[in-house]
XYZ file of C-alpha atoms in Angstrom:
638
model
C 0.023 -0.008 0.054
C 1.567 3.307 -1.147
C 1.129 5.914 1.535
C 1.956 8.871 -0.784
C -0.606 11.502 -0.418
C -2.121 10.104 2.673
C -2.311 12.763 5.543
C -1.899 11.091 8.840
C -2.508 14.336 10.580
C -5.937 14.953 9.069
C -6.930 11.254 9.630
C -5.940 11.148 13.286
C -7.436 14.560 14.017
C -10.714 13.578 12.610
C -10.619 10.407 14.696
C -9.919 12.434 17.796
C -12.573 15.017 17.130
C -15.229 12.403 16.514
C -14.540 10.382 19.667
C -17.516 9.975 21.959
C -17.549 7.093 24.603
C -19.074 3.835 23.543
C -21.709 2.360 25.911
C -19.066 0.314 27.668
C -16.577 3.208 27.983
C -19.404 5.550 29.411
C -19.747 2.905 32.218
C -16.155 2.566 33.020
C -15.665 5.710 35.214
C -18.571 4.545 37.505
C -16.766 1.201 37.971
C -13.089 2.331 38.354
C -10.886 5.394 38.827
C -10.404 6.148 35.165
C -11.714 9.535 34.117
C -13.855 9.810 31.005
C -11.762 12.827 29.950
C -8.556 10.753 30.095
C -10.188 8.154 27.838
C -11.009 10.770 25.224
C -7.255 11.546 24.603
C -6.279 9.091 21.859
C -3.081 10.494 20.422
C 0.205 11.758 21.776
C 2.704 14.489 20.644
C 4.516 13.617 17.477
C 7.884 11.969 17.706
C 10.854 13.931 16.334
C 13.005 12.652 13.423
C 15.780 12.048 16.024
C 13.463 9.869 18.224
C 12.414 7.791 15.169
C 15.986 7.563 14.079
C 17.148 6.483 17.491
C 14.457 3.683 17.484
C 15.566 2.538 13.981
C 19.239 2.431 15.245
C 18.288 0.409 18.278
C 16.253 -2.033 16.084
C 18.751 -1.971 13.308
C 16.128 -1.544 10.564
C 14.271 1.252 8.881
C 10.658 1.321 9.734
C 8.042 1.013 6.984
C 6.821 4.319 5.813
C 3.247 4.169 6.994
C 4.322 3.398 10.472
C 7.107 5.749 10.412
C 4.896 8.665 9.301
C 2.380 7.683 12.042
C 4.971 8.078 14.627
C 5.977 11.538 13.135
C 2.391 12.609 13.741
C 1.360 10.863 16.994
C 3.917 9.016 19.032
C 1.525 6.219 20.111
C -2.296 5.843 20.123
C -5.009 4.798 22.430
C -7.321 2.067 20.933
C -10.384 1.451 23.030
C -12.416 -0.701 20.790
C -10.223 -3.836 20.488
C -8.255 -6.072 22.722
C -5.217 -3.897 21.703
C -5.523 -0.978 24.137
C -2.373 1.119 23.468
C 0.122 1.375 20.665
C 3.480 2.345 22.112
C 5.808 5.245 21.394
C 8.961 5.042 19.286
C 11.173 4.335 22.294
C 8.699 1.524 23.572
C 8.531 -0.750 20.580
C 10.777 -3.855 20.266
C 11.299 -7.288 18.663
C 8.773 -9.817 19.644
C 11.151 -12.684 19.841
C 8.527 -15.409 19.976
C 8.467 -15.809 23.768
C 5.725 -18.424 23.585
C 7.454 -20.764 21.062
C 4.811 -20.257 18.238
C 7.334 -20.907 15.428
C 7.834 -24.686 15.884
C 4.125 -25.326 16.106
C 3.340 -23.348 12.965
C 6.329 -24.923 10.994
C 5.275 -28.387 11.887
C 1.771 -27.731 10.352
C 3.343 -26.872 6.973
C 2.774 -29.544 4.334
C 4.002 -30.034 0.867
C 1.167 -27.893 -0.414
C 1.737 -25.020 2.092
C 1.069 -21.602 0.454
C 3.604 -18.783 0.493
C 1.439 -16.837 2.924
C 1.485 -19.931 5.423
C 5.249 -20.115 5.188
C 5.591 -16.423 5.794
C 3.219 -16.656 8.822
C 5.287 -19.575 10.319
C 8.375 -17.453 10.283
C 6.725 -14.235 11.513
C 6.931 -14.966 15.192
C 10.664 -14.697 15.508
C 11.188 -11.699 13.292
C 8.147 -9.449 14.091
C 8.275 -6.029 15.640
C 5.874 -5.666 18.676
C 3.854 -2.421 18.706
C 1.375 -2.500 21.569
C 2.164 -1.678 25.141
C -1.266 -2.487 26.774
C -3.585 -5.227 25.685
C -5.782 -8.124 26.668
C -3.369 -10.959 25.894
C -3.154 -9.668 22.260
C -0.243 -8.578 20.126
C 0.146 -6.050 17.199
C 3.121 -7.482 15.190
C 4.796 -5.871 12.092
C 6.546 -8.383 10.007
C 9.551 -7.237 8.037
C 9.590 -10.502 6.136
C 6.163 -10.103 4.620
C 6.305 -6.931 2.459
C 4.604 -5.493 -0.544
C 6.046 -3.623 -3.571
C 5.963 -0.326 -1.645
C 8.057 -1.818 1.119
C 5.177 -1.910 3.642
C 5.153 -4.643 6.252
C 2.301 -6.648 6.958
C 0.715 -6.360 10.473
C -0.596 -9.293 12.275
C -3.010 -9.062 15.230
C -2.854 -12.249 17.419
C -5.307 -12.908 20.132
C -3.611 -15.187 22.616
C -6.917 -16.268 24.075
C -8.598 -17.145 20.932
C -6.691 -20.129 19.623
C -7.129 -18.794 16.125
C -4.795 -17.872 13.432
C -3.709 -14.103 13.582
C -5.474 -11.629 11.506
C -3.364 -10.056 8.622
C -3.413 -6.534 7.483
C -1.315 -5.487 4.454
C 0.103 -2.469 6.256
C -0.010 -0.534 9.458
C -2.104 2.155 7.717
C -4.543 -0.626 6.632
C -4.734 -1.764 10.303
C -5.483 1.758 11.640
C -8.075 2.366 8.967
C -9.850 -0.821 10.034
C -9.680 0.238 13.637
C -11.275 3.604 12.720
C -14.016 1.878 10.983
C -14.636 -0.349 14.016
C -14.596 2.694 16.190
C -17.509 4.024 14.071
C -19.270 0.659 14.115
C -19.204 0.451 17.946
C -21.034 3.834 18.151
C -23.318 3.670 15.067
C -26.495 3.173 17.168
C -25.765 6.036 19.533
C -28.105 8.966 18.583
C -25.488 11.617 19.495
C -22.895 10.030 17.208
C -23.365 12.286 14.199
C -20.423 13.776 12.215
C -19.086 14.339 8.713
C -18.103 10.781 8.346
C -21.357 9.332 9.443
C -23.242 11.708 7.089
C -20.905 10.677 4.211
C -21.518 6.962 4.794
C -25.278 7.477 5.084
C -25.103 9.219 1.694
C -23.322 6.275 0.337
C -26.157 3.978 1.461
C -28.841 6.250 -0.260
C -26.682 6.302 -3.424
C -26.131 2.495 -3.284
C -29.963 2.009 -3.199
C -30.293 3.978 -6.399
C -27.370 2.235 -8.072
C -28.836 -1.301 -7.198
C -32.325 -0.529 -8.477
C -30.726 0.861 -11.693
C -28.861 -2.374 -12.332
C -25.464 -1.253 -11.177
C -25.273 -3.690 -8.373
C -21.547 -4.130 -8.208
C -21.113 -0.339 -7.665
C -23.820 -0.410 -5.040
C -22.048 -3.371 -3.249
C -18.847 -1.463 -2.906
C -20.664 1.526 -1.375
C -22.665 -0.815 0.966
C -19.607 -2.763 1.977
C -17.816 0.390 3.057
C -20.926 1.623 4.972
C -21.235 -1.763 6.521
C -17.680 -1.527 7.899
C -18.740 1.794 9.587
C -21.915 0.181 10.958
C -24.317 2.487 9.168
C -27.918 1.568 9.489
C -29.453 -0.207 6.474
C -26.108 -1.203 4.973
C -26.225 -4.812 6.400
C -29.756 -5.417 5.141
C -29.192 -4.221 1.555
C -25.746 -5.807 1.245
C -27.267 -9.180 2.382
C -29.847 -8.954 -0.400
C -27.173 -8.373 -3.129
C -24.995 -11.242 -1.764
C -27.674 -13.806 -1.599
C -28.748 -13.164 -5.235
C -25.258 -12.885 -6.520
C -24.004 -16.192 -4.754
C -27.120 -18.165 -4.082
C -28.890 -19.336 -1.000
C -26.520 -22.176 -0.380
C -23.711 -19.667 0.188
C -23.559 -19.009 3.943
C -26.413 -17.905 6.096
C -28.461 -14.815 4.755
C -28.575 -11.849 7.109
C -30.632 -8.883 6.494
C -30.050 -6.870 9.728
C -32.911 -4.802 11.128
C -34.895 -5.090 7.913
C -36.383 -8.403 9.087
C -38.107 -6.539 11.858
C -40.081 -4.453 9.336
C -43.394 -6.183 8.475
C -43.378 -4.805 4.999
C -40.269 -7.017 4.348
C -41.362 -10.294 5.977
C -42.595 -11.979 2.742
C -39.490 -11.257 0.821
C -36.603 -11.716 3.378
C -37.890 -14.135 6.119
C -38.509 -17.051 3.635
C -34.928 -16.854 2.295
C -33.694 -17.235 5.845
C -36.051 -20.042 6.494
C -34.890 -21.828 3.307
C -31.242 -21.581 4.318
C -32.174 -22.907 7.831
C -34.162 -25.839 6.443
C -31.428 -26.814 3.963
C -28.783 -26.650 6.697
C -30.639 -28.985 8.889
C -29.340 -32.560 8.508
C -31.828 -35.479 8.639
C -31.812 -37.234 12.071
C -30.124 -34.308 13.850
C -31.615 -32.020 16.441
C -32.921 -29.049 14.564
C -31.367 -25.700 15.570
C -33.630 -22.893 16.473
C -34.680 -20.692 13.594
C -33.393 -17.268 14.653
C -33.865 -13.947 12.786
C -30.717 -12.237 14.245
C -32.633 -9.173 15.461
C -35.272 -8.237 18.067
C -38.787 -8.402 16.527
C -42.343 -8.104 17.950
C -44.550 -11.068 18.548
C -46.433 -10.620 15.248
C -43.129 -10.945 13.206
C -42.022 -13.928 15.137
C -45.280 -15.654 14.683
C -45.266 -14.901 10.972
C -41.644 -16.037 10.657
C -42.474 -19.477 12.356
C -45.346 -19.926 9.997
C -43.182 -19.255 6.998
C -40.502 -21.559 8.285
C -43.124 -24.389 8.532
C -44.407 -23.704 4.945
C -40.823 -23.650 3.595
C -40.036 -26.882 5.436
C -42.982 -28.904 3.965
C -42.631 -27.277 0.475
C -46.036 -25.432 0.499
C -44.631 -21.894 0.588
C -45.501 -19.733 -2.395
C -44.164 -16.276 -3.279
C -47.043 -13.981 -4.262
C -46.172 -10.289 -4.754
C -48.806 -7.875 -5.717
C -49.400 -6.236 -9.143
C -48.127 -7.037 -12.534
C -45.025 -8.752 -11.324
C -47.105 -10.977 -9.100
C -49.213 -12.103 -12.076
C -45.896 -12.811 -13.937
C -44.756 -14.923 -10.889
C -47.898 -16.969 -10.914
C -47.616 -17.613 -14.632
C -43.949 -18.549 -14.346
C -44.629 -20.914 -11.542
C -47.269 -22.766 -13.629
C -44.744 -23.034 -16.525
C -41.854 -24.125 -14.356
C -44.144 -26.533 -12.380
C -44.016 -29.073 -15.337
C -40.402 -28.564 -16.154
C -39.965 -25.509 -18.572
C -37.583 -23.594 -16.190
C -36.064 -21.596 -19.156
C -39.558 -20.483 -20.155
C -40.372 -19.493 -16.552
C -37.217 -17.461 -16.373
C -37.946 -15.589 -19.549
C -41.334 -14.593 -18.000
C -39.793 -13.411 -14.852
C -37.093 -11.513 -16.711
C -39.617 -9.713 -18.916
C -41.590 -8.625 -15.889
C -38.691 -7.397 -13.720
C -39.026 -3.662 -14.708
C -42.561 -3.770 -13.278
C -41.363 -5.006 -9.900
C -41.723 -2.404 -7.008
C -40.233 -2.782 -3.635
C -42.576 -3.491 -0.658
C -40.251 -1.234 1.564
C -37.654 1.429 0.609
C -34.717 -0.759 1.435
C -35.801 -3.848 -0.394
C -33.755 -4.046 -3.581
C -35.102 -7.126 -5.547
C -37.767 -9.775 -5.365
C -35.849 -12.089 -3.047
C -38.960 -14.001 -2.240
C -38.392 -15.890 -5.519
C -35.546 -17.798 -4.006
C -37.642 -19.490 -1.361
C -40.525 -20.591 -3.703
C -39.978 -24.305 -4.064
C -40.755 -24.177 -7.788
C -39.310 -20.874 -8.868
C -36.343 -20.888 -6.398
C -34.311 -23.342 -8.421
C -35.111 -21.386 -11.606
C -33.068 -18.450 -10.199
C -29.663 -19.840 -10.487
C -26.546 -17.915 -9.461
C -25.998 -16.543 -13.019
C -29.701 -15.610 -13.279
C -29.498 -13.968 -9.867
C -26.776 -11.641 -11.149
C -28.799 -11.115 -14.345
C -31.672 -10.038 -12.162
C -29.426 -7.636 -10.210
C -28.189 -6.129 -13.490
C -31.668 -5.434 -14.714
C -33.182 -1.996 -13.979
C -36.350 -2.233 -11.913
C -38.705 -0.255 -9.826
C -39.068 2.458 -12.411
C -35.328 3.009 -12.896
C -33.557 3.284 -16.230
C -30.295 1.683 -17.169
C -28.660 -0.823 -19.583
C -30.482 -4.055 -19.811
C -27.891 -7.027 -19.563
C -27.474 -9.758 -22.123
C -29.700 -12.752 -21.261
C -27.873 -15.626 -19.728
C -27.958 -18.843 -21.845
C -30.917 -21.289 -21.279
C -30.086 -24.165 -19.029
C -31.782 -27.143 -20.849
C -30.187 -28.752 -23.806
C -32.583 -30.016 -26.454
C -33.694 -33.651 -26.647
C -32.384 -36.611 -24.753
C -28.732 -36.902 -25.643
C -27.641 -35.003 -22.551
C -28.575 -38.062 -20.436
C -25.553 -39.954 -21.858
C -23.120 -37.679 -20.124
C -23.502 -36.644 -16.495
C -23.558 -32.918 -15.852
C -22.867 -33.126 -12.059
C -20.097 -34.938 -10.247
C -22.542 -37.461 -8.639
C -25.545 -37.298 -11.068
C -27.546 -40.463 -10.600
C -27.931 -41.308 -14.402
C -26.090 -44.670 -14.329
C -29.591 -46.174 -14.158
C -32.578 -44.238 -15.221
C -36.064 -44.944 -16.636
C -38.900 -42.893 -18.124
C -42.390 -43.230 -19.430
C -43.770 -40.632 -21.905
C -47.539 -40.465 -22.779
C -48.642 -38.460 -25.799
C -51.390 -35.895 -25.709
C -52.213 -35.840 -22.056
C -51.568 -33.557 -19.162
C -49.107 -34.486 -16.455
C -51.708 -34.683 -13.765
C -53.380 -37.447 -15.727
C -50.341 -39.769 -15.231
C -51.587 -40.984 -11.817
C -54.527 -42.518 -13.407
C -52.469 -44.160 -16.169
C -49.290 -45.450 -14.348
C -49.882 -44.527 -10.680
C -50.035 -47.300 -7.973
C -53.466 -48.621 -7.056
C -54.968 -46.529 -4.335
C -51.963 -44.057 -4.459
C -52.161 -40.486 -3.395
C -51.403 -39.179 -6.855
C -48.889 -36.363 -7.354
C -47.009 -34.994 -4.474
C -44.728 -32.008 -4.276
C -40.957 -32.512 -4.678
C -39.298 -32.921 -1.182
C -37.227 -30.183 0.232
C -33.665 -31.371 0.326
C -30.861 -30.492 2.611
C -28.096 -28.499 1.001
C -25.814 -30.545 -1.254
C -28.356 -33.402 -1.754
C -29.938 -34.430 -5.061
C -33.461 -35.411 -5.788
C -32.723 -39.120 -5.845
C -31.275 -39.029 -2.302
C -34.710 -38.475 -0.783
C -37.186 -40.064 -3.308
C -37.785 -43.462 -1.859
C -39.881 -43.243 1.376
C -38.594 -46.621 2.724
C -42.011 -48.346 2.793
C -41.946 -52.046 3.398
C -45.556 -52.892 2.213
C -44.314 -53.995 -1.304
C -44.055 -57.589 -2.237
C -40.406 -58.783 -2.813
C -40.944 -58.979 -6.578
C -42.490 -55.530 -6.962
C -40.616 -52.615 -8.448
C -42.404 -49.384 -7.849
C -40.734 -46.238 -9.207
C -40.874 -42.705 -7.677
C -40.913 -40.536 -10.903
C -40.742 -36.735 -11.332
C -43.591 -35.732 -13.490
C -43.663 -33.054 -16.157
C -44.414 -32.083 -19.675
C -42.177 -31.807 -22.840
C -42.199 -28.978 -25.323
C -43.780 -31.228 -27.857
C -46.778 -32.159 -25.753
C -45.806 -35.487 -24.096
C -46.402 -35.975 -20.279
C -43.488 -37.819 -18.649
C -42.559 -39.631 -15.534
C -38.803 -39.847 -14.955
C -36.881 -41.966 -12.385
C -33.334 -40.781 -12.150
C -32.144 -43.604 -9.878
C -33.923 -46.931 -10.616
C -33.554 -49.263 -7.643
C -33.089 -52.297 -9.808
C -30.338 -52.900 -12.463
C -32.514 -52.937 -15.483
C -35.433 -55.076 -16.852
C -35.362 -58.598 -15.531
C -37.527 -61.716 -16.545
C -40.409 -60.330 -14.509
C -40.399 -56.927 -16.213
C -43.665 -55.695 -17.463
C -43.485 -52.456 -19.447
C -45.974 -49.862 -18.249
C -46.360 -48.557 -21.890
C -49.409 -50.596 -22.721
C -51.485 -49.363 -19.752
C -50.214 -45.811 -20.242
C -51.257 -45.701 -23.853
C -54.962 -46.074 -23.056
C -55.809 -43.019 -25.109
C -52.855 -42.571 -27.473
C -49.188 -43.487 -27.655
C -46.730 -44.252 -24.846
C -43.015 -44.869 -24.869
C -40.899 -46.455 -22.141
C -37.172 -46.209 -21.970
C -34.768 -47.760 -19.418
C -31.019 -47.524 -19.436
C -28.540 -49.088 -17.061
C -24.823 -48.448 -17.813
C -22.388 -51.347 -17.598
C -20.356 -51.819 -14.472
C -17.627 -54.483 -13.953
C -18.895 -57.691 -15.635
C -22.599 -56.518 -15.922
C -23.365 -55.583 -19.661
C -25.063 -52.318 -20.377
C -28.788 -52.342 -20.831
C -31.108 -50.246 -22.968
C -34.760 -51.041 -23.198
C -37.359 -49.277 -25.438
C -41.064 -50.273 -25.591
C -43.727 -48.434 -27.517
C -47.561 -48.926 -27.256
C -50.647 -47.424 -28.617
C -54.335 -47.671 -27.603
C -53.513 -50.274 -24.853
C -51.464 -52.580 -27.018
C -47.726 -52.884 -27.185
C -46.535 -52.244 -30.778
C -42.785 -53.198 -30.416
C -39.919 -53.317 -28.033
C -36.227 -54.156 -27.869
C -33.733 -54.652 -25.096
C -30.052 -54.225 -25.850
C -27.770 -56.070 -23.355
C -24.078 -55.722 -24.240
C -23.941 -57.060 -27.773
C -27.144 -59.066 -27.499
C -30.534 -57.770 -28.751
C -33.962 -59.052 -27.796
C -36.964 -57.884 -30.010
C -40.671 -58.111 -30.161
C -42.903 -56.655 -32.776
C -41.872 -54.648 -35.830
C -39.139 -52.163 -34.708
C -38.911 -49.213 -37.167
C -35.780 -48.855 -39.164
C -34.843 -45.540 -37.562
C -34.830 -47.324 -34.202
C -33.438 -50.684 -35.041
C -30.474 -51.070 -32.701
C -28.400 -53.028 -35.335
C -28.683 -50.142 -37.728
C -28.371 -47.337 -35.034
C -25.271 -48.966 -33.389
C -23.596 -50.016 -36.633
C -20.881 -47.422 -36.499
C -21.045 -46.424 -32.795
C -18.120 -47.250 -30.524
C -18.583 -48.392 -26.950
C -18.609 -45.110 -25.288
C -21.167 -43.637 -27.771
C -23.754 -46.370 -27.912
C -26.074 -44.813 -25.291
C -25.957 -41.405 -26.952
C -26.796 -42.873 -30.436
C -29.779 -44.844 -29.131
C -31.064 -41.837 -27.198
C -30.668 -39.725 -30.383
C -32.695 -42.258 -32.434
C -35.480 -42.102 -29.886
C -35.440 -38.338 -29.868
C -35.619 -38.231 -33.627
C -38.417 -40.803 -33.932
C -40.907 -39.237 -31.353
C -39.558 -35.631 -30.859
C -39.054 -36.443 -27.116
C -37.055 -34.498 -24.564
C -36.461 -34.069 -20.856
C -35.848 -30.949 -18.911
C -32.357 -31.301 -17.262
C -32.490 -28.402 -14.854
C -35.918 -29.272 -13.386
C -34.900 -32.822 -12.892
C -31.498 -32.265 -11.326
C -32.804 -29.624 -9.067
C -35.988 -31.405 -7.916
C -38.540 -28.822 -9.178
C -41.181 -31.374 -10.360
C -43.960 -32.979 -8.538
C -43.665 -36.699 -7.981
C -45.649 -39.875 -8.364
C -45.257 -43.486 -7.159
C -46.067 -45.844 -10.049
C -47.443 -49.291 -10.179
C -44.807 -52.078 -10.197
C -42.542 -52.377 -13.287
C -42.470 -56.058 -12.474
C -45.299 -58.565 -12.742
C -45.927 -61.092 -10.149
C -44.318 -64.577 -10.489
C -46.645 -67.082 -12.256
C -47.312 -70.495 -11.060
C -44.096 -72.593 -11.401
C -41.807 -69.522 -11.796
C -38.965 -69.164 -9.111
C -38.134 -65.831 -7.649
C -35.557 -65.240 -4.919
C -34.168 -62.182 -3.114
C -31.698 -61.491 -0.376
C -31.750 -58.929 2.470
C -28.429 -57.470 3.818
C -28.238 -56.042 7.259
C -25.424 -54.126 8.811
C -25.088 -54.165 12.615
C -22.558 -54.238 15.476
C -20.656 -57.530 15.870
C -21.380 -59.684 18.839
C -18.619 -59.903 21.497
């Protein structure tokens, strides 16, 4: 950090002139002998060049410029807002010398992949210059071995009582700037603490609001981050909104400061906090209390608890007023059956009509907690939303982010996520029917029909929580829990991303015939090869209750029934395909023949409602053998 042009005199005088006691400091004179007037004196007379030169001769080094210029302005400084209480004068500073033997401990922790910064920290203890003369078991250490291009030494603050790594500042000036900001933050709630600095930071907050609503969210974030460090009211709440949209709900715990206590903000902000809490709660663990982080009245608390319950069971719906609210309802209906790209286009087009329910609400955050629309607003789309002018503001409209869903079915042949479950998947498509008709066509007898997708803990995928663990099935039964939606070409589908069996067996009974009661139905089942188990690809097609044809590819063997069209004939489709391309070629043929597709984003994010199907196996007939094994894991007996 280059200190050229920095005026220590102006900076320190402003700090001194702005000083008022914090709440704790105002109580100290009543508890001890320290006079409040004495606390108000922060600085000291400047050191002379001779005094600084004497210190440098004693220490056998030239001090870094920012610290040297500080001493020539104030020979020491009282810090009352940290565990460092007093920075010493030039004649009081000295080498730390690692009196507590920290160096061996830090060096032992260095591995082969240790970073340059970790190596510097391990050696800091023996070579650092100690600046504080009064503290609460804490140390301010300037490291001559950790320098920047301007010759500034890094400053480390180590709290001996914390057990944590020391905090690093790039220079002495950066440390003092941070302490000044903390001095302001400690007093931000005091009504008498008003000065030119607080007025400037409050103006930054007002300007940031306009920048954010005009789509210039990155400029707004810089202003709000500075105001937050000074503790200015409103900065935390608005900064939290920008961060949760720019980074996603899964990035830390959302915090919106005092805005949560405003009933006008409840429907936009509390659901986002509730969603983060629900997703962070691990199954089988004691649930942490849902806290809002600020004091609220009983009405807000009751509303928050009700919202948390709805978010937890998937029944919460974001429902703003006006034209934007109508667009939200329409987008939800579109996304409900899988068209998340179409839903986002509707939301994006309506963003200029959105208006904030309270002055410090910057964007429609309630979208993120809607179980259907929340997954539509990805991290990239959240940033597109932030960059879009809204609430009557003008500005440059950003380029739309690309759609998320690839066309057709071929994407199933290559996993898009590190643990995507598509090593075994199956699907049934029914032409010309609405998705809510599927329970009557393929649903289990007496079943409950469609259910909402389960709310998953952070990091889980839809297949992790699909099966409900019921034990009322016969051993031979193979019910599927499928995500239900609609393709762009008018087919309803039910997709099982993680079939519990390894492909069609000798009891397999394709659901295509029953599903095709009023038209055509297509069933596809793919299992990828593993070890010595050959890859399996099954296709069956039925119309008006009768199976027309089917084939099953097992490794190099093909089983057929009926007249398979030439465009689907596996011998022809796989004629020139190598081993790694066989699945993609077969999927492309099915896609071409029927115009079928599946919405990748809705499936991987668990947006779609679900249905438990009838068994994909028939019962054993008289004389047929059927066996199964149950494996249990328990503690060994002693």
